[in-house]
mmCIF file of C-alpha atoms in Angstrom:
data_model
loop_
_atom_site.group_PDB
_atom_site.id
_atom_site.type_symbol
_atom_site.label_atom_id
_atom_site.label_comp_id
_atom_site.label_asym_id
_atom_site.label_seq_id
_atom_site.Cartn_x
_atom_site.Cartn_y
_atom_site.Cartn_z
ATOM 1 C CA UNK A 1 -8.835 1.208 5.480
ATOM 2 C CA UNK A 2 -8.579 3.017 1.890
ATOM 3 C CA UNK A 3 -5.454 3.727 -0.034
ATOM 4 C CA UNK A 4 -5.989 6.984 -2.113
ATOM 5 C CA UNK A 5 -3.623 8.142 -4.750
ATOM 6 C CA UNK A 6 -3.493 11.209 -6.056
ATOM 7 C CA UNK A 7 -2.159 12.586 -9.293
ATOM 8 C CA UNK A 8 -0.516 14.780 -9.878
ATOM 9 C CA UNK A 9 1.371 15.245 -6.727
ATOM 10 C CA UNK A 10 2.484 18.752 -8.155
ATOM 11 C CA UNK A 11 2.197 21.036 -11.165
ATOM 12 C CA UNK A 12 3.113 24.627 -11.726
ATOM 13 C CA UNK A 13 0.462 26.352 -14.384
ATOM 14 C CA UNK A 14 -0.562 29.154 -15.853
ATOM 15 C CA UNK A 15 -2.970 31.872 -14.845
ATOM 16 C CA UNK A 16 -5.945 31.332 -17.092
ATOM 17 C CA UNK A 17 -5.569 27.708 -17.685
ATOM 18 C CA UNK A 18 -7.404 25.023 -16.396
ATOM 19 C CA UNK A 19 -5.944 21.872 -14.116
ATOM 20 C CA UNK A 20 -7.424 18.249 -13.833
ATOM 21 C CA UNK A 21 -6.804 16.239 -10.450
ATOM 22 C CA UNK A 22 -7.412 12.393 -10.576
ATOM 23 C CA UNK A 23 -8.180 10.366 -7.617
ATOM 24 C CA UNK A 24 -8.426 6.424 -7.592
ATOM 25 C CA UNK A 25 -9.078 4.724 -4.589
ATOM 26 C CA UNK A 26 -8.694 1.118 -3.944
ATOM 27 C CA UNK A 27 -12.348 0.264 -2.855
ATOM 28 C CA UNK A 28 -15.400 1.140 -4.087
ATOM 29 C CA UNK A 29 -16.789 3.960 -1.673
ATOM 30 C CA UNK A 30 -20.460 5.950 -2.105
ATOM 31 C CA UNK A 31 -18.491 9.169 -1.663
ATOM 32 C CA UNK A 32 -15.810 10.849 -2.260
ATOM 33 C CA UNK A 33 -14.618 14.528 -0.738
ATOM 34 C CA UNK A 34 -12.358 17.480 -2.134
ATOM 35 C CA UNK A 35 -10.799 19.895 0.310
ATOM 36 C CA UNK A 36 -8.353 22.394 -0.726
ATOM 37 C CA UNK A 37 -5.566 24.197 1.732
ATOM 38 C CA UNK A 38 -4.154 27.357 0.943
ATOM 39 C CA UNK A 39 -1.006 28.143 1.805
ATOM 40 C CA UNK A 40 -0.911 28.268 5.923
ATOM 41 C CA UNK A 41 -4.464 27.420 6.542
ATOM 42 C CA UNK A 42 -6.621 24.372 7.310
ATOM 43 C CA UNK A 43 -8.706 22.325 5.108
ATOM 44 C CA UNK A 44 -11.756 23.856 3.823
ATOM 45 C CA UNK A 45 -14.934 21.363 2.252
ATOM 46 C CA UNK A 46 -14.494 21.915 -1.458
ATOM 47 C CA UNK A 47 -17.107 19.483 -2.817
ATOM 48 C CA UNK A 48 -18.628 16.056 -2.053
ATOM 49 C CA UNK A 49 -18.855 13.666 -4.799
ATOM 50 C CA UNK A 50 -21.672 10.809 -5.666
ATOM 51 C CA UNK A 51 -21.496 8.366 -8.335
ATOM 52 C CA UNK A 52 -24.445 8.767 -10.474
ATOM 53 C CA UNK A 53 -25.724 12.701 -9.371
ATOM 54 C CA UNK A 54 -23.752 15.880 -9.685
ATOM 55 C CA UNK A 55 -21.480 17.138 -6.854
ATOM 56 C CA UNK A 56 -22.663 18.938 -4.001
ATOM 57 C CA UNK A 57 -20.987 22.164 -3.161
ATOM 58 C CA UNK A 58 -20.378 23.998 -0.306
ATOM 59 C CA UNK A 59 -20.745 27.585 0.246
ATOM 60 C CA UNK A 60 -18.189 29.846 -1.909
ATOM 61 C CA UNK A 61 -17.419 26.949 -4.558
ATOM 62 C CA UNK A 62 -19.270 26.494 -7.623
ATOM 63 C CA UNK A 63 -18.924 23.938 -10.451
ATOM 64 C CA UNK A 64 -18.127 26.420 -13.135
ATOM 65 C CA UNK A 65 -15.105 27.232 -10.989
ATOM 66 C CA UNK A 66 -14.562 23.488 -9.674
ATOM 67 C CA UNK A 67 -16.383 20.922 -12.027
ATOM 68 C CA UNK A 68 -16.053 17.290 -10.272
ATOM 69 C CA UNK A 69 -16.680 13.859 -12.330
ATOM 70 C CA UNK A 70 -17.561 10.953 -10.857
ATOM 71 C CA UNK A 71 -17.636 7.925 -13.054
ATOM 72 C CA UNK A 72 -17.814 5.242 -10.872
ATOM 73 C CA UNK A 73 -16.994 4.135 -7.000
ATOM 74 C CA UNK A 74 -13.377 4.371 -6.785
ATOM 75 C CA UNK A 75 -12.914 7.420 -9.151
ATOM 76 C CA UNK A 76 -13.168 10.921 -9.281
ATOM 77 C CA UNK A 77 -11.837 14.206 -10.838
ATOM 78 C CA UNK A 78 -11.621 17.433 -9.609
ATOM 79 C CA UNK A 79 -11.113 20.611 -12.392
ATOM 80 C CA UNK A 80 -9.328 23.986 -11.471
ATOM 81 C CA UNK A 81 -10.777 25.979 -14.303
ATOM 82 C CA UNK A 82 -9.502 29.443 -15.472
ATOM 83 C CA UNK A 83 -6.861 29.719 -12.767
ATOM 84 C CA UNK A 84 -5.585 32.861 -11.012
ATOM 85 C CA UNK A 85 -2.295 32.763 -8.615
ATOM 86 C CA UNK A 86 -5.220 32.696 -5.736
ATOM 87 C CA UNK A 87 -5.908 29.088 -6.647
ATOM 88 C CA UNK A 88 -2.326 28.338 -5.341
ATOM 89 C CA UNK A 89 -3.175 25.305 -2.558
ATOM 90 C CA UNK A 90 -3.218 21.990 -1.702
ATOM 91 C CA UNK A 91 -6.090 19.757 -3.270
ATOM 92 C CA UNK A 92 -7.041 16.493 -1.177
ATOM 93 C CA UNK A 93 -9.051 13.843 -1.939
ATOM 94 C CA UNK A 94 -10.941 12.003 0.868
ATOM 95 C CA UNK A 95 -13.309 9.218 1.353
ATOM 96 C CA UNK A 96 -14.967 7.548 4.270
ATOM 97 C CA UNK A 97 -14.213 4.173 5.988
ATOM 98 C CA UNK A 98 -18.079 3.553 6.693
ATOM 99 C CA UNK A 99 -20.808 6.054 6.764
ATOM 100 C CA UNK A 100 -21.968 8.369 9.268
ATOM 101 C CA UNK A 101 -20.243 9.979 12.115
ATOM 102 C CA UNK A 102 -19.059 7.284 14.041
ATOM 103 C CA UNK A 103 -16.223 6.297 10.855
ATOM 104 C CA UNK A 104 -13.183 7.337 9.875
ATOM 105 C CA UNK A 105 -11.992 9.343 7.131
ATOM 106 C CA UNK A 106 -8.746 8.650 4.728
ATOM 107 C CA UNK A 107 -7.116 10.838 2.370
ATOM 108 C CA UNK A 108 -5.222 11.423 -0.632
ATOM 109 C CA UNK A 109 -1.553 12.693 -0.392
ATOM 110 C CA UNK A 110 -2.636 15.946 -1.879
ATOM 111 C CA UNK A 111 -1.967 17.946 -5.188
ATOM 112 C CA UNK A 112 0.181 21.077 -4.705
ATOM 113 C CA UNK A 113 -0.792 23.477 -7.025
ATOM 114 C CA UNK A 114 1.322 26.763 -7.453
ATOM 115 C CA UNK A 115 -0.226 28.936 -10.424
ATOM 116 C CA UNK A 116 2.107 31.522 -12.058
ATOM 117 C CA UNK B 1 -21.654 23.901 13.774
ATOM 118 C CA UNK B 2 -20.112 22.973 16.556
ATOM 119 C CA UNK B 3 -16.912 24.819 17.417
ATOM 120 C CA UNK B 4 -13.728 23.655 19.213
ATOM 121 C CA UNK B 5 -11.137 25.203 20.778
ATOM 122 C CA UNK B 6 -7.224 24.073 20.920
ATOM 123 C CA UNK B 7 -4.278 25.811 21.573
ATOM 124 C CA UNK B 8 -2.059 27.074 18.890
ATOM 125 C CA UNK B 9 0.966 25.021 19.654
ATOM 126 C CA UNK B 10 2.724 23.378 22.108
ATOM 127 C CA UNK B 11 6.269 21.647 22.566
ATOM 128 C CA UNK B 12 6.838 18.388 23.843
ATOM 129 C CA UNK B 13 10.392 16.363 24.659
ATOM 130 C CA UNK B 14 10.913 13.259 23.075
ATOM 131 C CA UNK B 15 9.356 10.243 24.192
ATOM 132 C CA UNK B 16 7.454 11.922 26.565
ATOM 133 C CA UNK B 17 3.913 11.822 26.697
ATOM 134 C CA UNK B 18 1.942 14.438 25.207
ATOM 135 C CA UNK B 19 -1.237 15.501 26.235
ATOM 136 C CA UNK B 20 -3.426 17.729 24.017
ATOM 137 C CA UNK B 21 -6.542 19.438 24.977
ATOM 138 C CA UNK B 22 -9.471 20.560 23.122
ATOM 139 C CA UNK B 23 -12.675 22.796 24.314
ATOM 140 C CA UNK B 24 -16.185 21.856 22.884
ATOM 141 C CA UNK B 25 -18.346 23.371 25.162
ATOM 142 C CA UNK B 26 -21.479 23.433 22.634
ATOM 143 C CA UNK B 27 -21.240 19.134 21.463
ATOM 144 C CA UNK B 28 -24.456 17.811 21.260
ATOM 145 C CA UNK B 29 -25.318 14.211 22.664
ATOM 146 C CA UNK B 30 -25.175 13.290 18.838
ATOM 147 C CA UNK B 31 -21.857 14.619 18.381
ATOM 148 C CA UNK B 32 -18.289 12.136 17.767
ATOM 149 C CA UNK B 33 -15.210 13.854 19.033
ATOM 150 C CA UNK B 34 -12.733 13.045 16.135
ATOM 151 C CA UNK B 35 -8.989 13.384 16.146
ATOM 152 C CA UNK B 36 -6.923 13.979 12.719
ATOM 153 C CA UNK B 37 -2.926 14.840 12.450
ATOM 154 C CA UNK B 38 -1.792 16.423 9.341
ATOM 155 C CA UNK B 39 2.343 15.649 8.732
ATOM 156 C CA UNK B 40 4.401 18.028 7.558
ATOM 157 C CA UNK B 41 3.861 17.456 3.171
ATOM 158 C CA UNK B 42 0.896 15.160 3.722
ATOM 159 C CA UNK B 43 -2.533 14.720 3.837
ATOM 160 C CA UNK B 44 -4.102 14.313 7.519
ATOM 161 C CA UNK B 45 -4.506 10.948 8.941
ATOM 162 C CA UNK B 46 -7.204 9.644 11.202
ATOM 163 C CA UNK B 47 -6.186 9.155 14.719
ATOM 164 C CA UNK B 48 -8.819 8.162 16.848
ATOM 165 C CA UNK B 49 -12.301 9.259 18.178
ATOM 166 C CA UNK B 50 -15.438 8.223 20.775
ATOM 167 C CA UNK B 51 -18.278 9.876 22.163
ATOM 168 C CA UNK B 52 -18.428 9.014 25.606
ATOM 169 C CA UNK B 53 -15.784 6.861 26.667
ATOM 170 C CA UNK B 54 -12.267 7.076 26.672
ATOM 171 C CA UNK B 55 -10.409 4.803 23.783
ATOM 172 C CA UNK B 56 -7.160 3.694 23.159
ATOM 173 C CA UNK B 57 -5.799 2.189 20.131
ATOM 174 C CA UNK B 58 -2.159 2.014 18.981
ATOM 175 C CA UNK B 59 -1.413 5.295 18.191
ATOM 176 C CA UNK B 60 -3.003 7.311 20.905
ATOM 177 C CA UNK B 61 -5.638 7.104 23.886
ATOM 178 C CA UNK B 62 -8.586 9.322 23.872
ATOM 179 C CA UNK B 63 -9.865 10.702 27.356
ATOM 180 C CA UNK B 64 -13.233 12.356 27.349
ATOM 181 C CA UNK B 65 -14.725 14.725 30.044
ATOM 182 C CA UNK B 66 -17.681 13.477 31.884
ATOM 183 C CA UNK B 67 -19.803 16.317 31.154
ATOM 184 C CA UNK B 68 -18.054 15.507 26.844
ATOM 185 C CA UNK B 69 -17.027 19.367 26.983
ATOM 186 C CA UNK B 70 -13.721 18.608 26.813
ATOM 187 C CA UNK B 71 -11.084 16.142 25.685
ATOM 188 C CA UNK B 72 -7.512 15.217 25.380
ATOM 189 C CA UNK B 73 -5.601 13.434 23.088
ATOM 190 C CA UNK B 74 -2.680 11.521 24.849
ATOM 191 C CA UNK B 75 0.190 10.391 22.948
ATOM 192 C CA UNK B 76 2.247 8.097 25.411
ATOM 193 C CA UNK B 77 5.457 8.653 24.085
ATOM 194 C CA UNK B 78 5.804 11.568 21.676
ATOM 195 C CA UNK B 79 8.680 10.885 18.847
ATOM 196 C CA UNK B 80 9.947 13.317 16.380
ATOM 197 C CA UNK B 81 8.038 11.228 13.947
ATOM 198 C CA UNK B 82 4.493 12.509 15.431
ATOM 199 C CA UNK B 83 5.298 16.706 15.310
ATOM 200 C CA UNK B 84 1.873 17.279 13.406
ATOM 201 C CA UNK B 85 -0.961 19.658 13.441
ATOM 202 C CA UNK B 86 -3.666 18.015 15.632
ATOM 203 C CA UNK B 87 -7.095 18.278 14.531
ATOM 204 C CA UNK B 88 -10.277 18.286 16.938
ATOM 205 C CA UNK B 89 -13.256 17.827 14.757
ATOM 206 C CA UNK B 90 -16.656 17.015 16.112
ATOM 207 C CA UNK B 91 -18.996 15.458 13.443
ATOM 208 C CA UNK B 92 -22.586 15.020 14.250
ATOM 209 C CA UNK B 93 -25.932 16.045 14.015
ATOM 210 C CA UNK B 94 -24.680 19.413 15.185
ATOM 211 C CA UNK B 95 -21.189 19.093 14.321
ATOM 212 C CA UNK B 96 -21.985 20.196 10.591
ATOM 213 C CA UNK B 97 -23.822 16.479 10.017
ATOM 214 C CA UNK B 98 -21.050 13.872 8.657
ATOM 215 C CA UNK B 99 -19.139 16.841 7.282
ATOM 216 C CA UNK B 100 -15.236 17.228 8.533
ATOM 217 C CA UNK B 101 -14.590 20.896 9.360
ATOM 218 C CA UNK B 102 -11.120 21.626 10.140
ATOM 219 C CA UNK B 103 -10.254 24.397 12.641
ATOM 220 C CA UNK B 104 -6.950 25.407 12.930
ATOM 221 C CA UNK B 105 -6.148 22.710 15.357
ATOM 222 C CA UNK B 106 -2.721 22.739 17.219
ATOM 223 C CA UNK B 107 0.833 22.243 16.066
ATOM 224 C CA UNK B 108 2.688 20.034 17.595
ATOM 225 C CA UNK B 109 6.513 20.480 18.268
ATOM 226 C CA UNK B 110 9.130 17.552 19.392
ATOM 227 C CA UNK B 111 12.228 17.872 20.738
ATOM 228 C CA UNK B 112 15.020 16.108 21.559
#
């Protein structure tokens, strides 16, 4: 299993400022995910993270938007840049108990964001 | 990818079991049938999966359809503690690779 912790758990920011979201897991893991939830919905694939390459990013999210750092195995960042009240969600942090499909995935407690 | 299919919701009594169905008519032979709850305030949390055979573990037994098109997560003895949404994910070589792709899934309501 993984233990993930997320910080922070919450903020409240401005519209046009920019939000970092740290996540440290206890084990060193080749990646590391970001989802975000908005408000009443499901989880939806932000990024996936690599030590040592850039993030890859699914369709609709780019890395002026969302940069990601990844500076070693158990530690990654995820940037809200230039926010707008739309970027009001949940941000999780995930990681994976193995690789492949036949593993288990563990995640963060989530950031709640709420932009104003 | 792969799609599934679950209900919206559905309402159990306490500490009786709970049985929730999912649709995945397209899986591949490739594809794991994963099962994810998501507490009320908190990220989701793994619950079980398989590909062919039914599993059980401590939280929850798994029981997949011969033909894999459909499952059902059984919880033996639902407590207020387990009103969740219920995710049915398939991961695979069709299932959107190694990706998790959350559908809706199905909230869960417990009663007294």
């Amino acid at each position: 299993s993984a233990v993930i912790s997320q910080k922070p758990s919450r903020d409240i920011c401005q519209r046009g400022t920019s939000l970092t979201i740290q996540c440290q897991v206890d084990s060193q893991v080749t990646m590391m995910f970001w989802y975000r939830q908005q408000p009443g919905q499901s989880l939806t694939l932000i990024a996936t993270a690599n030590q040592g390459s850039e993030a890859t990013y699914e369709s609709g999210f780019v890395i002026d938007k969302f940069p990601i750092s990844r500076p070693n195995l158990t530690f990654s960042t995820l940037t809200v840049s230039n926010m707008s009240p739309e970027d009001s969600s949940i941000y999780l942090c995930s990681v994976e108990g193995g690789q492949g499909a036949n593993t288990e995935a563990f995640f963060g407690q989530g950031t709640r964001l709420t932009v104003v | 990818d792969a799609k599934t299919t679950q209900p919206n919701s559905m309402e159990s009594n306490e500490e009786e079991p709970v049985h929730l169905p999912c649709n995945h008519s397209t899986i591949s032979g490739t594809d794991y049938i994963h099962w994810y709850r998501q507490l009320p305030s908190q990220g989701p949390e793994y619950v079980i999966h398989g590909l062919t055979s039914n599993v059980n573990n401590r939280m929850a037994s798994l029981a997949i359809a011969e033909d894999r098109k459909s499952s059902t997560l059984i919880l033996h003895r639902a407590t207020l503690r387990d009103a969740a949404v219920y995710y049915c994910i398939l991961r695979g070589l069709t299932g959107g690779g190694n990706k998790l792709t959350f559908g809706t899934g199905t909230q869960l309501k417990v009663e007294l």
